[in-house]
């Protein structure tokens, strides 16, 4: 089987053939009944679940905040792509269509962080047919304004040394924390899943900001193609490796492709160039320099020894409410007394800032999170103090008691602040008795909906 | 990985250890230290489905103060007097199900109920227990786990008292006929409960994460509350199953193991477990019939 090439959407013309046929296929699939596994809505509901409580077939399967995030979405994209391919042939188009990807982190393209034009146009090129690629999003995204700050499309995740992460406290890993399958742990997102994945979901806004509706937006698939591409990029950077744990390799996903129901294991989708997936990406080279790295770490940093236990050093005493303005919180850290105290100090020790039990009704905007940002300082002038991005993708669902992942306890996030702490120490500005954490809302379409951070904590992993 | 590092990563083993002890006390063919013997819990009635007439919280508190300092182990034959479920092991070895059913059916006590909770439920909540340790300062980890378990057990204690009181009332009013019918009905009700929205919500709640204050009395309070909140969801989720358990007067070993499998299965799986477990409980009811 020939290996297809998934193209860069910005390498196509505004209405190049792949995009035009994609739009026609979307319209065709949207006309199918929701109960048809090859319909647009059915496939979207494989990721989400609207209306809630109805679970025909394979709905509501998406894997987030887990190390199954990448393999499940790869299999999901492949199955959906086969359905679009069949739909295009059915309406008279060419065979072999390939899903484009949206490389918003491309620093050589000044338009990279703008929604591609075909997804913003009100009509198809004929000027009369409504454009099915245009849907409910944030008005700034649909107007073509630059809405994505560089930190939201950072490729710092490519520096993450290990695929699996700790369920709580330490690094969440490139691919996500180790959880059971299906995941219901309510753990934090993996590093790649948080940025750029979650951040872009929230920045596009509208349907994209909720996992239940995200896959109804045609840009969802190009976004996830890019996330899938970044997995191949990360693997190309030795010594990065996929997990070899049999639990991960043998996790089984029940999906529906063009020819009918199908099951995949993670093991079957590790190599996208092999059958049956048989695709590659137009660009899968390792970027020379990450676009923006909130926590810059050298590519040559040796991975920490596995199985280290994160140790909590301190946490806030009360919840923190986030709003339209900057919000600050302070916490006091204790010296380590567990594994970190027993371990010899070394270059592999890592410090993580954790945001726990983040709840709210909508995840309208992202928050940039800073450590020890001076009082009154302009955050934009202090990128070196940026800990990470709180991207509340799915916060409404995870705050609901109906959510089987969390039972309503909300989202969690973990940011590597090792380099921030090291810099502050070097400058003599690090005071463990008074660590200041600042939340800065980034530009959104609406007033930020209230979010509540249940606890802010700091962990060290020896 | 060294044993110490493994224990660092798996502090929930403390809860699993407690559960293992409970299983041993329930089923192993060994005697119990007399210090655990509560003669006040002995049977005054041997009719199936009946409870000791002194089965009340006040009576139990009095029993707790009884002298248990004689030491040594009681004989298996004597166990049913104070630990009726231990008769199960006797039933397994002797095949004397009739006498066991009489002993067990008559002998449900709050202590017995809590032993079952520790055996069956603690393995299903290892995730929040592990999280409680992970969310605490290192020097507080064990303390946090103990506080969590106390909060969890306190809720089950209240639920157990309510279930056993209801059982006693039903017995006194002749609503629990001798034989298998109460057990079968209880299992069928538990199976139907698996399919309700409230069951789903409470099962979701068992995965809840709760912020814990890092220091002082607030940290203690938060750990107890976290255990109590999970305990509440656990009671709503699994209470009907445990209530059905108290109606079982035969094959308790099989029923206990089967119910534990159902509880663990639905906690570890997300999709279709409730239907599956409902079917499992329904089949169990049929088998019991």
XYZ file of C-alpha atoms in Angstrom:
751
model
C 0.000 0.000 0.000
C 1.379 3.387 -1.006
C 2.167 5.781 1.795
C 0.045 8.921 1.599
C 1.389 12.322 2.583
C -0.671 14.499 4.879
C 0.005 18.060 3.659
C 0.604 21.293 5.552
C -2.636 23.275 5.181
C -0.649 26.449 4.679
C 1.199 24.788 1.837
C -2.113 24.493 -0.026
C -3.885 27.294 -1.809
C -6.705 28.913 0.145
C -9.168 26.672 -1.630
C -6.827 24.037 -2.927
C -8.415 20.786 -4.039
C -7.840 18.906 -0.780
C -9.674 21.646 1.138
C -12.464 22.024 -1.390
C -13.139 18.284 -1.435
C -12.911 18.238 2.347
C -15.606 20.910 2.539
C -17.848 19.009 0.150
C -17.323 15.787 2.086
C -18.189 17.520 5.361
C -21.457 18.769 3.838
C -22.159 15.279 2.515
C -21.488 13.614 5.878
C -23.564 16.210 7.713
C -26.595 15.128 5.697
C -26.380 11.569 6.977
C -28.483 10.656 10.018
C -26.713 10.933 13.346
C -27.117 7.217 13.914
C -25.110 6.437 10.768
C -21.541 5.644 11.933
C -20.211 7.417 8.852
C -22.113 10.625 9.583
C -20.407 13.796 10.702
C -22.254 13.934 14.008
C -21.744 10.276 14.852
C -18.014 10.540 14.294
C -17.855 13.734 16.346
C -19.695 12.006 19.152
C -17.150 9.214 19.215
C -15.000 11.923 20.788
C -17.708 13.613 22.794
C -21.214 12.840 23.833
C -24.119 15.073 22.978
C -26.810 14.846 24.076
C -25.406 13.558 27.358
C -26.288 10.120 28.525
C -26.908 8.654 25.096
C -24.237 6.199 24.135
C -25.099 4.454 20.890
C -22.312 2.440 19.398
C -18.930 3.873 20.047
C -19.714 7.351 21.355
C -17.882 9.111 24.142
C -14.578 7.330 24.000
C -12.015 10.125 23.893
C -8.932 9.570 25.983
C -7.525 12.649 27.676
C -5.239 13.262 30.652
C -3.680 9.881 30.031
C -0.844 8.203 28.161
C -3.480 6.720 25.828
C -4.199 10.206 24.466
C -1.887 9.946 21.449
C -2.521 6.372 20.256
C -6.293 6.631 20.696
C -6.492 9.870 18.723
C -4.227 8.461 16.008
C -6.555 5.506 15.493
C -9.579 7.810 15.665
C -8.171 10.159 13.018
C -7.302 7.302 10.732
C -10.813 5.826 10.887
C -12.437 9.205 10.349
C -10.052 9.953 7.461
C -11.098 6.715 5.735
C -14.742 7.789 6.000
C -13.967 11.186 4.464
C -12.002 9.501 1.698
C -14.981 7.294 0.884
C -17.355 10.257 1.023
C -15.186 12.211 -1.438
C -15.182 9.304 -3.875
C -18.933 8.947 -3.412
C -19.528 12.551 -4.478
C -17.263 12.241 -7.488
C -13.936 13.324 -6.088
C -10.528 11.708 -6.281
C -9.430 8.719 -4.247
C -6.621 8.893 -1.735
C -7.489 12.150 -0.002
C -5.222 12.920 2.955
C -6.027 15.005 5.990
C -4.017 18.250 6.062
C -2.405 19.398 9.284
C -2.310 22.885 10.791
C 1.227 23.727 11.882
C 0.497 26.754 14.046
C 3.975 26.544 15.585
C 5.731 27.206 12.279
C 7.874 30.261 12.999
C 8.721 30.642 9.314
C 5.085 31.307 8.454
C 3.737 34.653 9.697
C 0.175 33.405 9.250
C 0.671 30.133 11.073
C -1.198 31.267 14.171
C -4.205 32.443 12.167
C -7.068 30.101 11.398
C -6.542 28.961 7.765
C -8.623 31.048 5.319
C -10.806 28.180 4.074
C -12.128 27.736 7.597
C -13.089 31.401 7.896
C -14.762 31.993 4.525
C -18.523 32.300 4.592
C -18.992 30.542 1.255
C -17.236 28.113 -0.990
C -15.317 29.580 -3.953
C -18.523 29.693 -5.994
C -19.604 32.566 -3.758
C -23.026 31.145 -2.974
C -22.699 27.748 -1.325
C -22.405 28.083 2.460
C -19.008 26.963 3.663
C -19.362 23.864 5.864
C -15.856 24.460 7.221
C -17.098 27.626 8.939
C -18.740 26.944 12.262
C -19.256 28.302 15.738
C -15.934 29.603 17.045
C -14.612 32.617 18.833
C -15.258 35.673 16.681
C -11.576 36.577 16.699
C -10.636 33.152 15.419
C -13.191 33.341 12.630
C -12.245 36.913 11.742
C -8.656 35.924 11.102
C -7.116 37.972 13.855
C -3.989 36.587 15.444
C -5.379 35.041 18.573
C -2.754 32.550 19.537
C 0.065 33.842 21.697
C 3.352 32.157 20.941
C 3.356 30.485 24.342
C 0.152 28.668 23.415
C 1.766 26.944 20.441
C 5.086 26.331 22.134
C 6.976 23.207 21.172
C 8.604 22.892 24.582
C 6.894 19.493 24.854
C 9.399 18.175 22.319
C 12.063 18.553 25.010
C 10.212 16.278 27.403
C 12.484 13.271 27.860
C 9.971 10.562 28.710
C 6.659 9.525 27.152
C 4.856 8.351 30.294
C 4.375 10.715 33.178
C 3.502 10.652 36.844
C -0.200 10.513 37.705
C 0.251 13.324 40.176
C 2.832 15.838 41.231
C 5.708 15.388 38.818
C 6.140 15.533 35.073
C 3.098 14.364 33.190
C 5.379 13.126 30.419
C 5.344 13.888 26.714
C 2.451 11.510 26.070
C 0.529 11.763 29.344
C 0.416 10.298 32.822
C 0.193 6.577 33.381
C -3.433 5.674 34.054
C -5.731 2.721 33.696
C -7.649 2.165 30.494
C -10.119 3.603 29.827
C -8.856 6.534 31.801
C -11.020 7.774 34.638
C -8.360 9.105 36.927
C -8.777 12.838 36.428
C -5.005 13.177 36.168
C -3.303 16.137 34.516
C -2.758 16.406 30.779
C 0.532 15.290 29.311
C 2.911 18.068 28.304
C 2.027 17.907 24.588
C -1.641 17.565 25.406
C -1.581 20.733 27.478
C 0.374 22.875 25.015
C -0.301 23.202 22.185
C -3.279 20.813 22.207
C -5.453 22.175 25.013
C -4.362 25.760 24.494
C -5.340 25.755 20.812
C -8.691 24.159 21.601
C -9.440 27.026 23.980
C -8.068 29.731 21.694
C -10.203 28.607 18.745
C -13.112 28.588 21.194
C -16.748 27.844 20.328
C -17.319 24.169 19.618
C -13.626 23.489 20.058
C -13.454 24.438 23.716
C -15.515 21.479 24.892
C -14.535 17.837 24.262
C -18.210 16.993 23.789
C -18.487 19.263 20.755
C -14.899 19.780 19.595
C -14.927 17.199 16.821
C -17.932 18.895 15.201
C -15.556 21.688 14.154
C -13.814 20.771 10.877
C -10.587 22.400 12.125
C -10.477 19.849 14.968
C -9.117 17.218 12.620
C -6.342 19.404 11.221
C -5.412 20.389 14.755
C -5.171 16.763 15.823
C -3.266 15.842 12.699
C -0.648 18.336 13.845
C -0.601 16.862 17.354
C -0.187 13.438 15.777
C 2.628 14.827 13.620
C 4.387 16.213 16.684
C 4.407 12.701 18.131
C 6.428 11.555 15.114
C 8.674 14.608 15.463
C 9.328 13.826 19.136
C 10.142 10.201 18.331
C 12.613 11.265 15.652
C 14.662 12.951 18.340
C 16.724 10.173 19.886
C 16.614 8.779 22.538
C 12.887 9.404 22.805
C 10.907 6.181 22.876
C 7.343 4.989 23.082
C 6.297 3.023 26.156
C 6.944 -0.689 26.041
C 4.467 -1.526 28.776
C 2.013 -4.184 27.624
C -0.912 -2.364 29.244
C -0.263 0.568 26.967
C 0.595 -1.453 23.874
C -2.449 -3.694 24.153
C -5.041 -1.052 24.959
C -7.834 -1.677 22.453
C -9.934 0.978 20.736
C -13.272 0.105 19.148
C -13.969 2.492 16.295
C -15.744 2.645 12.965
C -13.960 3.192 9.677
C -15.428 3.455 6.192
C -15.739 -0.308 5.772
C -17.285 -0.947 9.181
C -16.405 -1.506 12.823
C -12.752 -1.988 13.571
C -10.530 -2.355 16.598
C -7.017 -1.058 17.025
C -4.437 -1.513 19.702
C -1.800 1.089 20.464
C 0.740 -1.392 19.174
C -0.923 -1.341 15.741
C -0.667 2.414 15.315
C 2.893 3.043 16.486
C 4.231 3.296 12.958
C 1.911 5.451 10.837
C 3.814 4.603 7.671
C 2.957 0.912 8.028
C -0.293 -0.666 6.862
C -3.103 -0.147 7.435
C -2.422 3.491 8.388
C 0.117 4.142 5.613
C 0.624 7.853 5.900
C 3.362 10.295 6.617
C 3.597 14.051 7.021
C 4.891 16.651 4.627
C 7.164 17.938 7.371
C 8.243 15.804 10.267
C 11.663 17.307 10.847
C 12.706 18.198 14.351
C 12.556 21.990 14.696
C 15.977 23.454 15.317
C 14.639 25.689 18.060
C 11.255 25.413 19.745
C 9.070 28.397 18.913
C 8.782 29.429 22.519
C 9.892 27.435 25.471
C 8.426 28.512 28.778
C 10.767 26.112 30.491
C 13.735 25.799 28.191
C 15.676 22.619 28.624
C 18.475 21.442 26.440
C 17.592 18.654 24.035
C 20.529 16.753 25.460
C 19.203 16.791 29.025
C 19.450 13.227 30.280
C 16.115 11.725 31.233
C 15.535 11.326 34.950
C 15.725 7.812 36.315
C 12.311 6.208 36.011
C 10.059 5.454 38.925
C 11.050 8.456 41.023
C 8.412 9.602 43.459
C 7.411 13.281 43.412
C 7.353 14.895 46.833
C 5.089 17.786 47.726
C 6.868 20.759 49.284
C 3.929 23.065 49.867
C 0.482 24.146 48.754
C -2.030 26.915 49.100
C -4.467 26.722 51.997
C -7.545 27.967 50.145
C -8.961 27.937 46.614
C -8.073 30.707 44.195
C -10.738 32.320 42.000
C -9.630 33.483 38.559
C -11.299 36.330 36.729
C -10.696 38.951 34.068
C -7.801 40.567 35.893
C -4.518 39.203 37.076
C -4.816 37.075 40.192
C -1.990 36.199 42.527
C -1.557 33.558 45.182
C 1.250 32.838 47.597
C 2.455 29.595 49.066
C 5.130 28.499 51.494
C 7.421 25.589 50.744
C 9.056 23.237 53.224
C 12.439 21.645 52.689
C 12.082 18.144 51.241
C 11.988 15.351 53.793
C 11.271 12.337 51.590
C 12.827 11.021 48.389
C 14.177 14.417 47.384
C 15.964 14.799 50.720
C 17.474 11.325 50.476
C 18.613 11.651 46.879
C 21.943 13.169 46.017
C 21.445 16.579 44.424
C 21.826 16.272 40.699
C 20.939 17.866 37.410
C 17.918 15.662 36.927
C 15.915 16.986 39.889
C 12.817 18.713 38.588
C 10.372 21.082 40.176
C 6.715 21.164 39.124
C 3.980 23.639 39.792
C 0.631 21.872 40.050
C -2.810 23.386 39.625
C -5.400 21.062 41.102
C -9.178 20.876 40.996
C -9.640 23.590 38.385
C -13.395 23.971 38.012
C -15.729 26.270 36.099
C -18.710 26.419 33.810
C -16.831 27.249 30.624
C -13.214 27.293 29.587
C -13.388 30.504 27.595
C -9.794 31.708 27.894
C -6.338 30.439 28.660
C -4.330 31.785 31.569
C -0.590 32.308 31.432
C 0.845 31.293 34.788
C 3.952 33.009 36.165
C 6.155 32.318 39.162
C 7.402 35.254 41.224
C 6.247 37.863 38.747
C 7.118 41.173 40.434
C 4.244 43.284 41.707
C 2.990 45.574 38.956
C 5.279 44.109 36.311
C 4.164 43.622 32.722
C 3.987 39.845 32.208
C 4.985 40.199 28.567
C 8.305 41.575 29.721
C 9.032 38.495 31.817
C 8.769 35.402 29.600
C 11.544 33.873 31.686
C 9.099 33.625 34.606
C 6.367 31.912 32.618
C 5.591 28.560 34.236
C 3.052 27.371 31.699
C -0.418 27.810 30.288
C -3.545 26.876 32.193
C -5.702 25.734 29.282
C -9.136 24.829 30.655
C -10.158 22.606 27.741
C -13.013 20.482 29.015
C -13.321 22.252 32.355
C -17.124 22.358 32.173
C -17.376 18.632 31.635
C -14.789 17.770 34.260
C -16.610 19.993 36.757
C -19.816 18.032 36.278
C -20.729 15.131 38.518
C -21.684 13.323 35.337
C -18.080 13.150 34.198
C -16.845 9.595 34.641
C -13.228 10.772 34.564
C -13.327 13.147 37.488
C -16.711 12.914 39.173
C -16.803 16.707 39.047
C -13.485 17.437 40.714
C -12.189 19.412 37.736
C -8.996 19.585 35.735
C -5.400 19.373 36.863
C -2.270 20.776 35.305
C 1.441 20.415 35.984
C 4.166 22.776 34.747
C 7.893 22.169 34.848
C 9.333 25.218 36.627
C 12.827 23.796 37.118
C 14.480 26.402 34.963
C 12.389 29.235 36.407
C 13.422 28.280 39.937
C 17.039 27.851 38.875
C 17.035 31.311 37.326
C 15.454 32.874 40.396
C 17.987 31.119 42.619
C 20.828 32.383 40.497
C 19.485 35.910 40.778
C 18.959 35.541 44.521
C 15.248 36.144 44.056
C 13.984 32.705 45.092
C 12.295 32.645 48.499
C 10.711 29.267 49.280
C 8.826 30.851 52.156
C 6.942 33.109 49.790
C 6.396 31.783 46.290
C 4.101 34.006 44.281
C 2.007 32.488 41.497
C 0.272 34.836 39.051
C -2.542 34.052 36.637
C -2.788 36.311 33.606
C -5.835 35.841 31.345
C -4.989 35.925 27.662
C -7.128 37.618 25.084
C -10.396 35.918 24.403
C -13.641 36.855 22.793
C -15.569 37.141 25.976
C -15.065 38.076 29.550
C -13.290 35.155 31.144
C -15.815 32.901 32.827
C -15.010 32.387 36.482
C -12.609 29.565 37.130
C -11.597 28.225 40.496
C -8.268 26.606 41.241
C -8.785 24.313 44.202
C -5.138 24.203 45.162
C -1.733 25.284 43.909
C 1.146 23.058 44.937
C 4.828 22.568 44.265
C 6.473 19.174 43.922
C 10.079 18.150 43.519
C 11.121 14.935 41.792
C 14.683 13.822 42.596
C 13.294 -0.951 42.148
C 13.941 -1.322 45.840
C 11.152 -2.264 48.223
C 11.387 1.152 49.814
C 10.957 2.936 46.523
C 8.050 0.664 45.657
C 6.366 1.519 48.943
C 6.959 5.198 48.279
C 5.046 4.867 45.042
C 2.333 2.648 46.459
C 1.346 3.930 49.890
C -2.106 2.498 49.278
C -0.615 -0.868 50.196
C -1.514 0.064 53.770
C -5.188 -0.116 52.875
C -4.678 -3.315 50.924
C -2.982 -4.792 53.976
C -5.998 -3.931 56.110
C -8.237 -5.502 53.517
C -6.130 -8.655 53.455
C -6.373 -8.940 57.231
C -10.129 -8.592 56.981
C -10.309 -11.347 54.363
C -8.234 -13.598 56.579
C -10.483 -12.923 59.552
C -13.514 -13.635 57.417
C -12.495 -16.759 55.631
C -9.264 -18.296 56.803
C -9.754 -21.439 58.919
C -8.004 -19.956 61.909
C -9.088 -18.937 65.329
C -9.246 -15.365 66.453
C -7.531 -13.816 69.433
C -9.925 -13.722 72.321
C -9.332 -10.005 72.472
C -11.398 -9.776 69.306
C -14.067 -11.980 70.770
C -17.170 -10.094 71.730
C -19.253 -12.484 73.698
C -21.980 -9.965 73.910
C -22.485 -10.466 70.192
C -23.392 -14.093 70.634
C -26.624 -15.338 69.303
C -29.797 -15.472 71.240
C -31.781 -16.555 68.268
C -30.911 -19.101 65.673
C -33.717 -18.520 63.316
C -32.638 -17.508 59.809
C -32.830 -13.854 59.121
C -33.146 -12.827 62.707
C -30.880 -10.544 64.654
C -29.865 -10.700 68.266
C -32.418 -8.848 70.294
C -29.659 -6.776 71.862
C -28.354 -5.663 68.467
C -28.297 -1.943 68.952
C -25.686 0.772 68.912
C -26.012 1.126 72.683
C -25.583 -2.555 73.181
C -22.567 -2.578 70.924
C -20.856 0.223 72.745
C -21.304 -1.737 75.893
C -19.855 -4.795 74.248
C -16.829 -2.911 73.067
C -15.849 -2.412 76.671
C -15.953 -6.073 77.554
C -12.870 -7.755 78.798
C -10.927 -9.434 76.052
C -7.648 -10.036 77.757
C -7.677 -13.777 78.005
C -5.447 -14.061 74.937
C -4.904 -17.108 72.787
C -7.108 -18.283 69.965
C -10.567 -19.571 69.941
C -11.445 -22.736 68.166
C -13.046 -22.628 64.752
C -16.088 -24.305 66.188
C -16.514 -21.438 68.578
C -16.091 -18.674 66.004
C -19.679 -18.440 64.905
C -20.597 -17.237 68.341
C -18.874 -13.966 67.823
C -17.861 -13.898 64.158
C -20.588 -15.565 62.237
C -19.028 -15.239 58.800
C -16.162 -17.381 59.936
C -18.644 -20.180 59.640
C -18.244 -19.859 55.913
C -14.837 -21.421 56.070
C -16.329 -24.184 58.086
C -19.003 -24.618 55.476
C -16.401 -24.843 52.785
C -14.545 -27.543 54.595
C -17.488 -29.458 55.950
C -20.187 -28.837 53.423
C -22.511 -28.135 56.306
C -24.332 -25.326 54.581
C -27.508 -25.618 56.559
C -25.939 -24.980 59.887
C -23.788 -22.249 58.428
C -26.757 -20.541 56.937
C -28.389 -20.526 60.308
C -25.339 -19.131 62.014
C -24.540 -16.536 59.417
C -28.016 -15.485 58.638
C -28.644 -14.896 62.255
C -25.343 -13.337 63.119
C -24.958 -10.076 61.221
C -23.423 -7.529 63.522
C -22.079 -4.073 62.918
C -18.557 -5.338 63.550
C -19.170 -8.051 61.011
C -20.515 -5.567 58.540
C -17.506 -3.299 58.928
C -15.158 -6.220 58.481
C -16.890 -6.914 55.189
C -16.576 -3.259 54.211
C -12.856 -3.269 54.922
C -12.394 -6.504 52.997
C -14.527 -5.614 49.990
C -14.442 -1.853 49.672
C -10.911 -0.750 50.553
C -9.357 -2.419 47.483
C -11.759 -0.430 45.327
C -10.619 2.931 46.725
C -6.869 2.529 46.506
C -6.690 5.326 43.934
C -8.041 8.095 46.199
C -5.980 6.684 49.061
C -2.843 6.877 46.959
C -3.795 10.388 45.924
C -4.318 11.395 49.548
C -0.737 10.447 50.247
C 0.510 12.161 47.085
C -1.365 15.347 47.960
C 0.153 15.507 51.450
C 3.489 16.627 52.777
C 5.865 13.688 53.017
C 5.890 13.667 56.806
C 2.076 13.489 56.844
C 1.511 10.713 54.327
C 0.710 7.838 56.683
C -1.302 10.080 58.957
C -3.264 11.333 55.965
C -4.078 7.804 54.839
C -5.246 6.788 58.309
C -7.433 9.880 58.526
C -8.852 9.184 55.091
C -9.738 5.619 56.035
C -11.349 6.810 59.275
C -13.547 9.234 57.346
C -14.425 6.534 54.829
C -15.194 3.977 57.529
C -17.278 6.425 59.563
C -19.738 6.828 56.704
C -19.953 3.088 56.185
C -20.454 2.641 59.924
C -23.521 4.852 59.799
C -24.759 3.098 56.696
C -24.176 -0.294 58.274
C -26.105 0.680 61.385
C -28.999 1.838 59.232
C -28.978 -1.305 57.112
C -28.849 -3.644 60.096
C -31.538 -1.719 61.957
C -33.756 -1.927 58.892
C -33.024 -5.608 58.673
C -33.932 -6.117 62.312
C -37.154 -4.164 61.908
C -38.067 -6.218 58.893
C -37.352 -9.386 60.796
C -39.467 -8.381 63.740
C -42.310 -7.493 61.452
C -42.107 -10.789 59.638
C -40.977 -9.270 56.369
C -37.947 -11.519 56.087
C -39.241 -15.029 55.631
C -36.863 -17.897 56.267
C -35.117 -19.316 53.258
C -33.578 -17.902 50.130
C -36.205 -15.434 49.098
C -34.828 -12.386 50.969
C -31.370 -12.951 49.535
C -32.653 -13.391 45.984
C -34.865 -10.326 46.283
C -31.984 -8.315 47.718
C -29.693 -9.311 44.882
C -32.311 -8.452 42.278
C -32.873 -5.039 43.861
C -29.119 -4.484 43.916
C -28.960 -5.494 40.256
C -31.712 -3.015 39.383
C -29.923 -0.295 41.358
C -26.883 -0.719 39.115
C -28.873 0.736 36.227
C -30.102 3.908 37.938
C -28.708 7.408 37.245
C -27.897 7.848 40.933
C -25.705 4.785 40.807
C -23.835 6.249 37.845
C -23.337 9.612 39.544
C -22.097 8.041 42.740
C -19.767 5.756 40.851
C -18.355 8.813 39.069
C -17.871 10.432 42.439
C -15.648 7.594 43.573
C -12.957 9.019 41.270
C -13.144 12.455 42.811
C -10.042 14.405 43.761
C -10.286 16.876 46.621
C -7.897 19.671 47.523
C -6.165 19.111 50.843
C -4.697 21.823 53.046
C -1.019 21.123 53.588
C -0.637 21.927 57.285
C -2.251 21.622 60.687
C -5.806 20.852 61.734
C -7.152 21.887 58.349
C -5.072 19.190 56.751
C -6.468 16.628 59.224
C -9.995 17.810 58.600
C -9.555 17.740 54.831
C -8.231 14.172 54.853
C -11.139 12.940 56.985
C -13.607 14.832 54.796
C -12.057 13.457 51.629
C -12.494 9.928 52.970
C -16.043 10.732 54.056
C -16.981 12.173 50.670
C -15.681 9.116 48.838
C -17.348 6.982 51.520
C -20.659 8.688 50.850
C -20.417 8.008 47.135
C -19.297 4.478 47.867
C -22.306 3.892 50.130
C -24.721 5.210 47.530
C -22.993 3.199 44.837
C -22.548 -0.090 46.677
C -24.906 0.164 49.665
C -27.650 -1.921 48.008
C -25.125 -4.638 47.291
C -23.966 -4.661 50.890
C -27.564 -4.643 52.095
C -28.252 -7.671 49.926
C -25.207 -9.276 51.432
C -26.734 -9.073 54.894
C -29.676 -11.080 53.607
C -27.524 -13.930 52.402
C -27.896 -17.008 54.516
C -25.938 -19.397 52.336
C -22.920 -19.493 50.039
C -21.571 -16.307 51.572
C -18.047 -17.025 50.397
C -19.153 -17.191 46.791
C -21.414 -14.179 47.129
C -18.706 -12.137 48.835
C -16.099 -12.924 46.218
C -18.568 -12.298 43.389
C -19.651 -8.960 44.817
C -16.064 -7.900 45.378
C -15.353 -8.712 41.743
C -18.343 -6.615 40.689
C -17.242 -3.678 42.859
C -13.666 -3.792 41.620
C -14.740 -4.290 38.027
C -16.991 -1.276 37.909
C -14.388 0.943 39.561
C -11.666 -0.067 37.165
C -13.724 0.034 34.003
C -15.629 3.003 32.647
C -17.823 1.641 29.927
C -20.701 -0.818 30.328
C -19.671 -1.928 33.794
C -23.012 -1.104 35.360
C -24.944 -3.225 32.904
C -22.407 -5.971 33.210
C -22.477 -5.870 36.986
C -26.278 -5.748 36.984
C -26.314 -8.883 34.883
C -23.731 -10.439 37.187
C -25.835 -9.708 40.246
C -28.944 -10.959 38.487
C -27.194 -14.204 37.648
C -26.030 -14.451 41.217
C -29.612 -14.074 42.360
C -30.710 -16.805 39.987
C -27.936 -19.058 41.165
C -28.909 -18.398 44.758
C -32.461 -19.341 43.943
